[in-house]
């Protein structure tokens, strides 16, 4: 009797067993997050690093300032478009009376389209998934997220989502914070992850000013001059767009998981399953 097991079947069994162990560990991670035991949650995640069937995506992106990723012409045009969006948001002023009227007319036109709320919902999902995915790849742990439903957006066109991370508490500080260059590089990429995801998936952005305002405030608090700030932001846009371009399947599947309000651990498993 031949009792040998085909190599392929054995490999599949091993992969399934490893995936099961990872999911169990991520459920424990979720429990720690739910109890706000953030150090314990971080420890749970670190235990999965460098293990067979563990995490290969977390902190896998090496951020090297001035190391500009190679890009094609289409991607470089997208970079210029994102930078223009950022400059527009930074220079954004309250709407004048005429602009309010124009905006109202545009909103009314969009409200006549049945798919408007659905399209806004999809853009919001990709935006928040962009923040989440970039944060995960550069080694920043998401601790919670919110995404508005289609119904939420139907009732309030300006309904927004958010992703909160561990280690970015300095964003709320009003005084100059002490931030390492490594943390700053991660912050720049994460804060631009939503904007980059919108441009990558839809070819344009809805100009979410709050992200850019946070970016501008942190750079001002750290006393970067205009040229230094522009150089840092350009590098961050290039790097973030490169990361998302290489992980578009993960971005798409993550957005689907977030639409279903899945746990952070589940979302992490979705990312890992695509890598």
PDB file of C-alpha atoms in Angstrom:
ATOM      1  CA  UNK A   1       0.000   0.000   0.000  1.00  0.00           C
ATOM      2  CA  UNK A   2       1.355   3.441  -0.938  1.00  0.00           C
ATOM      3  CA  UNK A   3       0.969   5.677   2.108  1.00  0.00           C
ATOM      4  CA  UNK A   4       2.906   8.610   0.703  1.00  0.00           C
ATOM      5  CA  UNK A   5       1.137  11.972   0.624  1.00  0.00           C
ATOM      6  CA  UNK A   6       1.548  14.108  -2.518  1.00  0.00           C
ATOM      7  CA  UNK A   7       3.842  17.068  -1.868  1.00  0.00           C
ATOM      8  CA  UNK A   8       1.255  19.550  -3.105  1.00  0.00           C
ATOM      9  CA  UNK A   9      -1.434  18.258  -0.741  1.00  0.00           C
ATOM     10  CA  UNK A  10       1.028  18.362   2.155  1.00  0.00           C
ATOM     11  CA  UNK A  11       1.962  21.963   1.339  1.00  0.00           C
ATOM     12  CA  UNK A  12      -1.693  23.001   1.243  1.00  0.00           C
ATOM     13  CA  UNK A  13      -2.286  21.351   4.629  1.00  0.00           C
ATOM     14  CA  UNK A  14       0.704  23.171   6.138  1.00  0.00           C
ATOM     15  CA  UNK A  15      -0.449  26.523   4.762  1.00  0.00           C
ATOM     16  CA  UNK A  16      -3.944  25.982   6.159  1.00  0.00           C
ATOM     17  CA  UNK A  17      -2.573  25.077   9.588  1.00  0.00           C
ATOM     18  CA  UNK A  18      -0.336  28.159   9.624  1.00  0.00           C
ATOM     19  CA  UNK A  19      -3.235  30.400   8.544  1.00  0.00           C
ATOM     20  CA  UNK A  20      -5.382  28.976  11.333  1.00  0.00           C
ATOM     21  CA  UNK A  21      -2.699  29.727  13.938  1.00  0.00           C
ATOM     22  CA  UNK A  22      -2.324  33.270  12.601  1.00  0.00           C
ATOM     23  CA  UNK A  23      -6.061  33.902  12.786  1.00  0.00           C
ATOM     24  CA  UNK A  24      -6.243  32.611  16.340  1.00  0.00           C
ATOM     25  CA  UNK A  25      -3.405  34.946  17.333  1.00  0.00           C
ATOM     26  CA  UNK A  26      -5.116  37.865  15.580  1.00  0.00           C
ATOM     27  CA  UNK A  27      -8.340  37.153  17.483  1.00  0.00           C
ATOM     28  CA  UNK A  28      -6.332  37.466  20.709  1.00  0.00           C
ATOM     29  CA  UNK A  29      -4.895  40.696  19.309  1.00  0.00           C
ATOM     30  CA  UNK A  30      -8.439  41.974  18.701  1.00  0.00           C
ATOM     31  CA  UNK A  31      -9.404  41.199  22.288  1.00  0.00           C
ATOM     32  CA  UNK A  32      -6.476  43.243  23.613  1.00  0.00           C
ATOM     33  CA  UNK A  33      -7.417  46.152  21.345  1.00  0.00           C
ATOM     34  CA  UNK A  34     -11.042  45.964  22.499  1.00  0.00           C
ATOM     35  CA  UNK A  35      -9.842  46.183  26.105  1.00  0.00           C
ATOM     36  CA  UNK A  36      -7.482  49.049  25.187  1.00  0.00           C
ATOM     37  CA  UNK A  37      -4.493  46.976  26.270  1.00  0.00           C
ATOM     38  CA  UNK A  38      -2.403  48.467  23.502  1.00  0.00           C
ATOM     39  CA  UNK A  39       0.972  47.247  24.762  1.00  0.00           C
ATOM     40  CA  UNK A  40      -0.356  43.705  24.992  1.00  0.00           C
ATOM     41  CA  UNK A  41      -1.866  44.037  21.505  1.00  0.00           C
ATOM     42  CA  UNK A  42       1.474  45.225  20.146  1.00  0.00           C
ATOM     43  CA  UNK A  43       3.177  42.292  21.833  1.00  0.00           C
ATOM     44  CA  UNK A  44       0.711  39.859  20.251  1.00  0.00           C
ATOM     45  CA  UNK A  45       1.499  41.270  16.814  1.00  0.00           C
ATOM     46  CA  UNK A  46       5.277  41.164  17.357  1.00  0.00           C
ATOM     47  CA  UNK A  47       5.050  37.482  18.282  1.00  0.00           C
ATOM     48  CA  UNK A  48       3.768  36.778  14.772  1.00  0.00           C
ATOM     49  CA  UNK A  49       6.748  38.398  13.078  1.00  0.00           C
ATOM     50  CA  UNK A  50       9.450  36.275  11.458  1.00  0.00           C
ATOM     51  CA  UNK A  51       7.467  33.093  12.022  1.00  0.00           C
ATOM     52  CA  UNK A  52       6.318  30.580   9.446  1.00  0.00           C
ATOM     53  CA  UNK A  53       2.740  31.476   8.627  1.00  0.00           C
ATOM     54  CA  UNK A  54       3.025  34.660  10.673  1.00  0.00           C
ATOM     55  CA  UNK A  55       3.111  38.242   9.420  1.00  0.00           C
ATOM     56  CA  UNK A  56       5.190  39.122   6.385  1.00  0.00           C
ATOM     57  CA  UNK A  57       3.565  42.437   5.495  1.00  0.00           C
ATOM     58  CA  UNK A  58       3.772  44.325   8.786  1.00  0.00           C
ATOM     59  CA  UNK A  59       6.636  46.869   8.695  1.00  0.00           C
ATOM     60  CA  UNK A  60       7.865  45.289   5.458  1.00  0.00           C
ATOM     61  CA  UNK A  61       8.235  48.663   3.730  1.00  0.00           C
ATOM     62  CA  UNK A  62      11.626  50.233   4.320  1.00  0.00           C
ATOM     63  CA  UNK A  63      11.320  53.992   4.229  1.00  0.00           C
ATOM     64  CA  UNK A  64      14.517  55.600   2.979  1.00  0.00           C
ATOM     65  CA  UNK A  65      14.366  59.388   2.555  1.00  0.00           C
ATOM     66  CA  UNK A  66      15.705  60.666  -0.776  1.00  0.00           C
ATOM     67  CA  UNK A  67      15.442  57.141  -2.186  1.00  0.00           C
ATOM     68  CA  UNK A  68      12.925  57.865  -4.926  1.00  0.00           C
ATOM     69  CA  UNK A  69      11.049  54.793  -6.213  1.00  0.00           C
ATOM     70  CA  UNK A  70      11.178  54.150  -9.970  1.00  0.00           C
ATOM     71  CA  UNK A  71       7.963  55.250 -11.677  1.00  0.00           C
ATOM     72  CA  UNK A  72       6.531  55.381 -15.168  1.00  0.00           C
ATOM     73  CA  UNK A  73       5.158  58.478 -16.882  1.00  0.00           C
ATOM     74  CA  UNK A  74       1.549  57.798 -15.838  1.00  0.00           C
ATOM     75  CA  UNK A  75       2.546  57.421 -12.181  1.00  0.00           C
ATOM     76  CA  UNK A  76       4.628  60.604 -12.266  1.00  0.00           C
ATOM     77  CA  UNK A  77       1.618  62.490 -13.653  1.00  0.00           C
ATOM     78  CA  UNK A  78      -0.400  61.100 -10.766  1.00  0.00           C
ATOM     79  CA  UNK A  79       2.251  62.364  -8.327  1.00  0.00           C
ATOM     80  CA  UNK A  80       1.959  65.871  -9.783  1.00  0.00           C
ATOM     81  CA  UNK A  81      -1.825  65.660  -9.479  1.00  0.00           C
ATOM     82  CA  UNK A  82      -1.605  64.623  -5.812  1.00  0.00           C
ATOM     83  CA  UNK A  83       0.871  67.420  -5.059  1.00  0.00           C
ATOM     84  CA  UNK A  84      -1.490  69.915  -6.711  1.00  0.00           C
ATOM     85  CA  UNK A  85      -4.345  68.622  -4.544  1.00  0.00           C
ATOM     86  CA  UNK A  86      -2.209  69.087  -1.431  1.00  0.00           C
ATOM     87  CA  UNK A  87      -1.268  72.653  -2.362  1.00  0.00           C
ATOM     88  CA  UNK A  88      -4.908  73.462  -3.094  1.00  0.00           C
ATOM     89  CA  UNK A  89      -5.989  72.119   0.291  1.00  0.00           C
ATOM     90  CA  UNK A  90      -3.274  74.033   2.154  1.00  0.00           C
ATOM     91  CA  UNK A  91      -4.292  77.279   0.453  1.00  0.00           C
ATOM     92  CA  UNK A  92      -7.999  76.536   0.850  1.00  0.00           C
ATOM     93  CA  UNK A  93     -10.065  79.495   2.063  1.00  0.00           C
ATOM     94  CA  UNK A  94     -13.685  79.531   3.304  1.00  0.00           C
ATOM     95  CA  UNK A  95     -16.092  79.655   0.381  1.00  0.00           C
ATOM     96  CA  UNK A  96     -17.257  83.021  -0.843  1.00  0.00           C
ATOM     97  CA  UNK A  97     -20.978  83.615  -1.363  1.00  0.00           C
ATOM     98  CA  UNK A  98     -20.653  82.940  -5.099  1.00  0.00           C
ATOM     99  CA  UNK A  99     -18.708  79.750  -4.453  1.00  0.00           C
ATOM    100  CA  UNK A 100     -21.311  78.583  -1.948  1.00  0.00           C
ATOM    101  CA  UNK A 101     -23.994  79.029  -4.609  1.00  0.00           C
ATOM    102  CA  UNK A 102     -21.897  77.153  -7.169  1.00  0.00           C
ATOM    103  CA  UNK A 103     -21.171  74.333  -4.720  1.00  0.00           C
ATOM    104  CA  UNK A 104     -24.870  74.079  -3.933  1.00  0.00           C
ATOM    105  CA  UNK A 105     -25.693  73.800  -7.635  1.00  0.00           C
ATOM    106  CA  UNK A 106     -23.066  71.074  -8.062  1.00  0.00           C
ATOM    107  CA  UNK A 107     -24.389  69.175  -5.055  1.00  0.00           C
ATOM    108  CA  UNK A 108     -27.922  69.409  -6.405  1.00  0.00           C
ATOM    109  CA  UNK A 109     -26.739  68.059  -9.752  1.00  0.00           C
ATOM    110  CA  UNK A 110     -24.962  65.177  -8.064  1.00  0.00           C
ATOM    111  CA  UNK A 111     -28.017  64.418  -5.925  1.00  0.00           C
ATOM    112  CA  UNK A 112     -29.957  63.720  -9.124  1.00  0.00           C
ATOM    113  CA  UNK A 113     -27.639  60.796  -9.800  1.00  0.00           C
ATOM    114  CA  UNK A 114     -28.816  57.617  -8.081  1.00  0.00           C
ATOM    115  CA  UNK A 115     -25.290  56.281  -7.821  1.00  0.00           C
ATOM    116  CA  UNK A 116     -23.826  59.402  -6.193  1.00  0.00           C
ATOM    117  CA  UNK A 117     -23.993  58.142  -2.595  1.00  0.00           C
ATOM    118  CA  UNK A 118     -22.671  54.737  -3.626  1.00  0.00           C
ATOM    119  CA  UNK A 119     -19.732  56.297  -5.489  1.00  0.00           C
ATOM    120  CA  UNK A 120     -18.927  58.555  -2.530  1.00  0.00           C
ATOM    121  CA  UNK A 121     -19.079  55.507  -0.269  1.00  0.00           C
ATOM    122  CA  UNK A 122     -16.639  53.593  -2.491  1.00  0.00           C
ATOM    123  CA  UNK A 123     -14.240  56.508  -2.528  1.00  0.00           C
ATOM    124  CA  UNK A 124     -14.420  56.808   1.252  1.00  0.00           C
ATOM    125  CA  UNK A 125     -13.713  53.080   1.617  1.00  0.00           C
ATOM    126  CA  UNK A 126     -10.669  53.228  -0.651  1.00  0.00           C
ATOM    127  CA  UNK A 127      -9.472  56.352   1.160  1.00  0.00           C
ATOM    128  CA  UNK A 128      -9.604  54.779   4.614  1.00  0.00           C
ATOM    129  CA  UNK A 129      -8.210  51.486   3.289  1.00  0.00           C
ATOM    130  CA  UNK A 130      -5.282  53.491   1.896  1.00  0.00           C
ATOM    131  CA  UNK A 131      -4.513  54.895   5.354  1.00  0.00           C
ATOM    132  CA  UNK A 132      -4.862  51.461   6.953  1.00  0.00           C
ATOM    133  CA  UNK A 133      -2.739  49.571   4.410  1.00  0.00           C
ATOM    134  CA  UNK A 134       0.097  52.082   4.268  1.00  0.00           C
ATOM    135  CA  UNK A 135       0.195  52.251   8.061  1.00  0.00           C
ATOM    136  CA  UNK A 136       0.401  48.480   8.306  1.00  0.00           C
ATOM    137  CA  UNK A 137       3.141  48.207   5.676  1.00  0.00           C
ATOM    138  CA  UNK A 138       5.320  50.848   7.358  1.00  0.00           C
ATOM    139  CA  UNK A 139       4.846  49.295  10.806  1.00  0.00           C
ATOM    140  CA  UNK A 140       2.162  51.421  12.454  1.00  0.00           C
ATOM    141  CA  UNK A 141      -0.631  49.484  14.171  1.00  0.00           C
ATOM    142  CA  UNK A 142      -4.213  50.551  13.394  1.00  0.00           C
ATOM    143  CA  UNK A 143      -6.236  50.514  16.622  1.00  0.00           C
ATOM    144  CA  UNK A 144      -9.685  51.418  15.281  1.00  0.00           C
ATOM    145  CA  UNK A 145     -11.482  52.684  12.212  1.00  0.00           C
ATOM    146  CA  UNK A 146     -14.837  54.036  11.119  1.00  0.00           C
ATOM    147  CA  UNK A 147     -16.398  54.133   7.664  1.00  0.00           C
ATOM    148  CA  UNK A 148     -19.786  55.694   6.918  1.00  0.00           C
ATOM    149  CA  UNK A 149     -22.428  53.532   5.235  1.00  0.00           C
ATOM    150  CA  UNK A 150     -24.198  54.473   2.011  1.00  0.00           C
ATOM    151  CA  UNK A 151     -27.166  55.497   4.176  1.00  0.00           C
ATOM    152  CA  UNK A 152     -24.917  57.755   6.284  1.00  0.00           C
ATOM    153  CA  UNK A 153     -23.653  59.501   3.160  1.00  0.00           C
ATOM    154  CA  UNK A 154     -27.166  59.798   1.747  1.00  0.00           C
ATOM    155  CA  UNK A 155     -28.214  61.649   4.894  1.00  0.00           C
ATOM    156  CA  UNK A 156     -24.987  63.650   5.186  1.00  0.00           C
ATOM    157  CA  UNK A 157     -22.895  64.099   2.053  1.00  0.00           C
ATOM    158  CA  UNK A 158     -19.928  65.202   4.165  1.00  0.00           C
ATOM    159  CA  UNK A 159     -19.899  62.101   6.391  1.00  0.00           C
ATOM    160  CA  UNK A 160     -16.321  60.937   6.789  1.00  0.00           C
ATOM    161  CA  UNK A 161     -14.433  57.918   8.037  1.00  0.00           C
ATOM    162  CA  UNK A 162     -11.180  57.650   9.958  1.00  0.00           C
ATOM    163  CA  UNK A 163      -8.425  55.252  10.937  1.00  0.00           C
ATOM    164  CA  UNK A 164      -6.689  55.710  14.289  1.00  0.00           C
ATOM    165  CA  UNK A 165      -3.170  54.420  14.871  1.00  0.00           C
ATOM    166  CA  UNK A 166      -0.995  53.679  17.876  1.00  0.00           C
ATOM    167  CA  UNK A 167       1.956  56.028  18.173  1.00  0.00           C
ATOM    168  CA  UNK A 168       0.501  59.049  16.367  1.00  0.00           C
ATOM    169  CA  UNK A 169      -0.787  60.815  19.481  1.00  0.00           C
ATOM    170  CA  UNK A 170       1.507  63.766  18.729  1.00  0.00           C
ATOM    171  CA  UNK A 171      -0.938  64.860  15.992  1.00  0.00           C
ATOM    172  CA  UNK A 172      -3.187  66.298  18.704  1.00  0.00           C
ATOM    173  CA  UNK A 173      -0.397  68.282  20.332  1.00  0.00           C
ATOM    174  CA  UNK A 174      -0.574  72.050  19.906  1.00  0.00           C
ATOM    175  CA  UNK A 175       3.040  72.642  20.943  1.00  0.00           C
ATOM    176  CA  UNK A 176       6.175  71.578  19.135  1.00  0.00           C
ATOM    177  CA  UNK A 177       6.541  67.848  19.557  1.00  0.00           C
ATOM    178  CA  UNK A 178       9.684  65.753  19.684  1.00  0.00           C
ATOM    179  CA  UNK A 179       9.296  63.391  16.768  1.00  0.00           C
ATOM    180  CA  UNK A 180      12.012  61.100  15.443  1.00  0.00           C
ATOM    181  CA  UNK A 181      12.746  61.211  11.725  1.00  0.00           C
ATOM    182  CA  UNK A 182      11.575  57.605  11.472  1.00  0.00           C
ATOM    183  CA  UNK A 183       8.195  58.400  13.047  1.00  0.00           C
ATOM    184  CA  UNK A 184       7.842  61.493  10.871  1.00  0.00           C
ATOM    185  CA  UNK A 185       8.518  59.498   7.700  1.00  0.00           C
ATOM    186  CA  UNK A 186       5.864  56.963   8.690  1.00  0.00           C
ATOM    187  CA  UNK A 187       3.380  59.706   9.550  1.00  0.00           C
ATOM    188  CA  UNK A 188       3.893  61.459   6.212  1.00  0.00           C
ATOM    189  CA  UNK A 189       3.201  58.278   4.257  1.00  0.00           C
ATOM    190  CA  UNK A 190       0.207  57.234   6.369  1.00  0.00           C
ATOM    191  CA  UNK A 191      -1.480  60.642   6.316  1.00  0.00           C
ATOM    192  CA  UNK A 192      -1.138  60.722   2.521  1.00  0.00           C
ATOM    193  CA  UNK A 193      -2.290  57.114   2.098  1.00  0.00           C
ATOM    194  CA  UNK A 194      -5.939  58.067   1.649  1.00  0.00           C
ATOM    195  CA  UNK A 195      -5.266  60.749  -0.938  1.00  0.00           C
ATOM    196  CA  UNK A 196      -2.904  58.454  -2.865  1.00  0.00           C
ATOM    197  CA  UNK A 197      -5.440  55.609  -2.824  1.00  0.00           C
ATOM    198  CA  UNK A 198      -8.151  57.860  -4.282  1.00  0.00           C
ATOM    199  CA  UNK A 199      -5.907  58.956  -7.134  1.00  0.00           C
ATOM    200  CA  UNK A 200      -4.726  55.412  -7.788  1.00  0.00           C
ATOM    201  CA  UNK A 201      -8.226  53.890  -7.896  1.00  0.00           C
ATOM    202  CA  UNK A 202     -10.346  56.755  -9.254  1.00  0.00           C
ATOM    203  CA  UNK A 203      -7.813  59.044 -10.929  1.00  0.00           C
ATOM    204  CA  UNK A 204      -8.768  62.041  -8.804  1.00  0.00           C
ATOM    205  CA  UNK A 205      -9.472  63.049  -5.218  1.00  0.00           C
ATOM    206  CA  UNK A 206     -12.418  64.571  -3.369  1.00  0.00           C
ATOM    207  CA  UNK A 207      -9.925  66.867  -1.618  1.00  0.00           C
ATOM    208  CA  UNK A 208     -10.288  65.796   2.004  1.00  0.00           C
ATOM    209  CA  UNK A 209      -8.784  68.907   3.593  1.00  0.00           C
ATOM    210  CA  UNK A 210      -8.489  67.485   7.119  1.00  0.00           C
ATOM    211  CA  UNK A 211      -5.638  65.109   6.199  1.00  0.00           C
ATOM    212  CA  UNK A 212      -3.660  67.856   4.517  1.00  0.00           C
ATOM    213  CA  UNK A 213      -4.314  70.252   7.394  1.00  0.00           C
ATOM    214  CA  UNK A 214      -2.868  67.682   9.840  1.00  0.00           C
ATOM    215  CA  UNK A 215       0.129  67.250   7.550  1.00  0.00           C
ATOM    216  CA  UNK A 216       0.680  70.989   7.270  1.00  0.00           C
ATOM    217  CA  UNK A 217       0.275  71.535  11.030  1.00  0.00           C
ATOM    218  CA  UNK A 218       2.865  68.880  11.951  1.00  0.00           C
ATOM    219  CA  UNK A 219       5.411  70.214   9.454  1.00  0.00           C
ATOM    220  CA  UNK A 220       4.899  73.740  10.789  1.00  0.00           C
ATOM    221  CA  UNK A 221       5.274  72.566  14.396  1.00  0.00           C
ATOM    222  CA  UNK A 222       8.586  71.003  13.449  1.00  0.00           C
ATOM    223  CA  UNK A 223       9.673  74.301  11.880  1.00  0.00           C
ATOM    224  CA  UNK A 224      10.435  73.019   8.389  1.00  0.00           C
ATOM    225  CA  UNK A 225      10.828  75.794   5.856  1.00  0.00           C
ATOM    226  CA  UNK A 226       8.818  75.739   2.633  1.00  0.00           C
ATOM    227  CA  UNK A 227      11.487  74.045   0.516  1.00  0.00           C
ATOM    228  CA  UNK A 228      12.177  71.384   3.155  1.00  0.00           C
ATOM    229  CA  UNK A 229       8.461  70.685   3.566  1.00  0.00           C
ATOM    230  CA  UNK A 230       7.900  70.397  -0.193  1.00  0.00           C
ATOM    231  CA  UNK A 231      10.823  67.981  -0.535  1.00  0.00           C
ATOM    232  CA  UNK A 232       9.538  65.783   2.298  1.00  0.00           C
ATOM    233  CA  UNK A 233       5.991  65.749   0.966  1.00  0.00           C
ATOM    234  CA  UNK A 234       7.101  64.908  -2.580  1.00  0.00           C
ATOM    235  CA  UNK A 235       9.169  61.990  -1.284  1.00  0.00           C
ATOM    236  CA  UNK A 236       6.227  60.792   0.821  1.00  0.00           C
ATOM    237  CA  UNK A 237       3.807  60.983  -2.123  1.00  0.00           C
ATOM    238  CA  UNK A 238       6.196  59.034  -4.367  1.00  0.00           C
ATOM    239  CA  UNK A 239       6.815  56.407  -1.694  1.00  0.00           C
ATOM    240  CA  UNK A 240       3.149  56.030  -0.726  1.00  0.00           C
ATOM    241  CA  UNK A 241       1.968  55.774  -4.311  1.00  0.00           C
ATOM    242  CA  UNK A 242       4.647  53.163  -5.005  1.00  0.00           C
ATOM    243  CA  UNK A 243       3.553  51.092  -1.985  1.00  0.00           C
ATOM    244  CA  UNK A 244      -0.108  51.132  -2.970  1.00  0.00           C
ATOM    245  CA  UNK A 245       0.665  50.426  -6.625  1.00  0.00           C
ATOM    246  CA  UNK A 246       2.442  47.227  -5.595  1.00  0.00           C
ATOM    247  CA  UNK A 247      -0.413  46.137  -3.315  1.00  0.00           C
ATOM    248  CA  UNK A 248      -3.590  47.001  -5.236  1.00  0.00           C
ATOM    249  CA  UNK A 249      -5.201  43.627  -4.587  1.00  0.00           C
ATOM    250  CA  UNK A 250      -4.634  44.031  -0.844  1.00  0.00           C
ATOM    251  CA  UNK A 251      -6.088  47.551  -1.033  1.00  0.00           C
ATOM    252  CA  UNK A 252      -9.225  46.323  -2.813  1.00  0.00           C
ATOM    253  CA  UNK A 253      -9.835  43.372  -0.493  1.00  0.00           C
ATOM    254  CA  UNK A 254      -9.135  45.497   2.576  1.00  0.00           C
ATOM    255  CA  UNK A 255     -11.722  48.046   1.439  1.00  0.00           C
ATOM    256  CA  UNK A 256     -14.273  45.201   1.137  1.00  0.00           C
ATOM    257  CA  UNK A 257     -13.473  44.001   4.662  1.00  0.00           C
ATOM    258  CA  UNK A 258     -13.786  47.521   6.068  1.00  0.00           C
ATOM    259  CA  UNK A 259     -17.130  47.949   4.297  1.00  0.00           C
ATOM    260  CA  UNK A 260     -18.334  44.949   6.319  1.00  0.00           C
ATOM    261  CA  UNK A 261     -16.994  46.554   9.536  1.00  0.00           C
ATOM    262  CA  UNK A 262     -14.617  43.647  10.147  1.00  0.00           C
ATOM    263  CA  UNK A 263     -12.216  43.703  13.115  1.00  0.00           C
ATOM    264  CA  UNK A 264      -8.677  45.073  12.867  1.00  0.00           C
ATOM    265  CA  UNK A 265      -7.285  41.540  13.207  1.00  0.00           C
ATOM    266  CA  UNK A 266      -9.531  40.274  10.415  1.00  0.00           C
ATOM    267  CA  UNK A 267      -8.400  43.148   8.166  1.00  0.00           C
ATOM    268  CA  UNK A 268      -4.763  42.316   8.894  1.00  0.00           C
ATOM    269  CA  UNK A 269      -5.396  38.693   7.951  1.00  0.00           C
ATOM    270  CA  UNK A 270      -6.972  39.868   4.683  1.00  0.00           C
ATOM    271  CA  UNK A 271      -3.824  41.858   3.878  1.00  0.00           C
ATOM    272  CA  UNK A 272      -1.537  38.948   4.733  1.00  0.00           C
ATOM    273  CA  UNK A 273      -3.594  36.557   2.616  1.00  0.00           C
ATOM    274  CA  UNK A 274      -2.878  38.653  -0.502  1.00  0.00           C
ATOM    275  CA  UNK A 275       0.893  38.915  -0.024  1.00  0.00           C
TER     276      UNK A 275
END
